[in-house]
């Protein structure tokens, strides 16, 4: 089993994930762009059992970014790190989204698609050949 470690910018919050990941892609939605201060955010994801906080859990701040989503960042340095979806039944999330940029090593895949591409910042010019997805769910093919 391959484990990849990650941390926030200041190093207070440390974590690790076990490969394999479930996906990797660039998200252009406004809820990603604003808190990250970026044109888009590159996420990967693992099931909860492949994810561990190894240090600094007390510095991890949770922000409820919607009625069904929570984001976590380091309250000391502001690094945005994790996102997970919550459901009505309070069940644990199926996947924990992890910012690829906070991981210290390579994972088992390259970015595979653009999500919420029709919500992208109009100053963001994308010239790669990856699938451009969007629509209401962010993952529908765009004609
Ligand atoms: Zn930090
Ligand atoms: Zn997003």
Coordinates of C-alpha atoms and ligand atoms in Angstrom, one line a residue:
X1 CA 0.0 0.0 0.0
X2 CA 1.3 3.4 -0.9
X3 CA 0.8 6.3 1.5
X4 CA 1.2 9.9 0.5
X5 CA 1.5 12.6 3.1
X6 CA 0.3 16.2 2.9
X7 CA 0.1 19.3 5.0
X8 CA -1.1 22.9 5.0
X9 CA 1.3 25.7 4.2
X10 CA 2.5 26.4 7.8
X11 CA 2.8 22.6 8.5
X12 CA 0.5 22.7 11.6
X13 CA -2.0 20.3 10.0
X14 CA -0.6 17.1 8.6
X15 CA -2.4 14.2 7.0
X16 CA -1.9 11.2 4.9
X17 CA -3.9 9.3 2.3
X18 CA -3.6 5.7 1.1
X19 CA -3.7 5.1 -2.6
X20 CA -5.6 4.3 -4.8
X21 CA -7.5 7.6 -5.2
X22 CA -10.9 7.7 -6.8
X23 CA -10.5 10.6 -9.2
X24 CA -8.6 13.7 -9.9
X25 CA -9.8 16.8 -11.6
X26 CA -10.0 20.6 -11.8
X27 CA -13.1 22.3 -10.3
X28 CA -14.0 25.7 -11.6
X29 CA -17.1 26.3 -9.4
X30 CA -17.3 29.6 -7.5
X31 CA -17.4 27.9 -4.1
X32 CA -13.9 26.5 -4.9
X33 CA -12.5 29.6 -6.6
X34 CA -13.3 32.1 -3.9
X35 CA -11.9 30.4 -0.7
X36 CA -8.8 29.2 -2.6
X37 CA -8.2 32.5 -4.3
X38 CA -7.6 30.6 -7.5
X39 CA -8.9 30.2 -11.1
X40 CA -9.7 26.6 -10.3
X41 CA -8.9 23.9 -7.6
X42 CA -7.4 20.5 -8.4
X43 CA -9.0 17.9 -6.2
X44 CA -8.4 14.2 -5.7
X45 CA -10.5 12.0 -3.4
X46 CA -10.3 8.9 -1.2
X47 CA -12.8 7.0 1.0
X48 CA -12.6 8.0 4.7
X49 CA -10.9 4.8 5.7
X50 CA -7.9 5.8 3.4
X51 CA -7.6 9.2 5.1
X52 CA -5.9 10.2 8.4
X53 CA -5.1 13.5 10.1
X54 CA -1.7 12.9 11.7
X55 CA -1.1 16.3 13.4
X56 CA -2.7 19.6 14.1
X57 CA -6.4 18.5 14.1
X58 CA -7.2 21.3 16.6
X59 CA -6.0 23.8 13.9
X60 CA -8.4 22.5 11.4
X61 CA -11.4 24.8 11.0
X62 CA -14.6 23.6 9.4
X63 CA -16.8 25.8 7.3
X64 CA -20.2 24.7 6.2
X65 CA -20.1 26.0 2.6
X66 CA -23.6 24.7 1.8
X67 CA -26.3 22.7 3.4
X68 CA -24.6 19.5 2.2
X69 CA -20.9 20.4 2.1
X70 CA -18.2 21.2 4.5
X71 CA -14.8 22.6 3.8
X72 CA -11.8 22.5 6.1
X73 CA -8.8 24.7 6.3
X74 CA -5.9 25.5 8.6
X75 CA -6.9 28.3 10.9
X76 CA -3.3 29.4 11.4
X77 CA -2.2 29.8 7.7
X78 CA -5.5 29.6 5.9
X79 CA -4.6 26.7 3.6
X80 CA -7.8 25.2 2.2
X81 CA -7.4 21.4 2.4
X82 CA -10.4 19.2 2.5
X83 CA -14.0 19.1 1.3
X84 CA -16.7 16.5 2.1
X85 CA -20.3 16.1 1.4
X86 CA -22.8 15.5 4.2
X87 CA -26.2 13.9 3.9
X88 CA -29.4 14.1 5.8
X89 CA -28.8 10.9 7.7
X90 CA -25.5 12.2 9.1
X91 CA -23.8 9.1 7.6
X92 CA -20.0 9.5 7.1
X93 CA -19.1 10.9 3.7
X94 CA -18.5 8.5 0.9
X95 CA -15.3 10.3 -0.2
X96 CA -13.1 13.0 1.2
X97 CA -11.9 15.5 -1.3
X98 CA -8.3 16.5 -0.8
X99 CA -6.5 19.4 -2.6
X100 CA -3.8 17.9 -4.8
X101 CA -1.6 20.9 -4.1
X102 CA -1.5 20.1 -0.3
X103 CA -0.1 16.6 -1.0
X104 CA 3.7 16.3 -0.9
X105 CA 4.1 13.5 -3.4
X106 CA 2.7 12.2 -6.6
X107 CA -0.6 10.2 -6.5
X108 CA -1.7 7.4 -8.8
X109 CA -3.2 9.5 -11.5
X110 CA -3.1 12.9 -13.4
X111 CA -6.0 15.3 -13.5
X112 CA -8.7 13.7 -15.7
X113 CA -11.3 16.4 -16.4
X114 CA -12.6 19.9 -15.7
X115 CA -15.7 20.2 -13.5
X116 CA -18.2 23.1 -13.5
X117 CA -16.3 24.3 -16.6
X118 CA -19.3 26.5 -17.6
X119 CA -18.9 28.3 -14.3
X120 CA -15.3 29.2 -14.8
X121 CA -13.8 32.6 -14.5
X122 CA -13.8 34.2 -17.9
X123 CA -10.2 35.2 -17.5
X124 CA -9.1 31.6 -17.0
X125 CA -7.9 30.3 -20.4
X126 CA -7.7 26.5 -20.5
X127 CA -5.9 24.9 -23.5
X128 CA -5.6 21.3 -22.5
X129 CA -7.5 18.4 -24.1
X130 CA -9.2 17.1 -20.9
X131 CA -13.0 16.6 -20.9
X132 CA -14.9 19.9 -20.1
X133 CA -17.9 19.0 -17.8
X134 CA -20.5 21.2 -16.3
X135 CA -24.2 21.7 -16.0
X136 CA -26.2 21.6 -12.8
X137 CA -24.1 18.8 -11.3
X138 CA -20.8 20.0 -12.7
X139 CA -20.0 16.7 -14.2
X140 CA -22.3 16.6 -17.3
X141 CA -20.8 16.7 -20.8
X142 CA -21.0 20.2 -22.3
X143 CA -22.0 20.3 -25.9
Ligands
LIG1 ZN1 -1.4 25.9 8.4
LIG2 ZN1 -15.7 23.3 -6.9

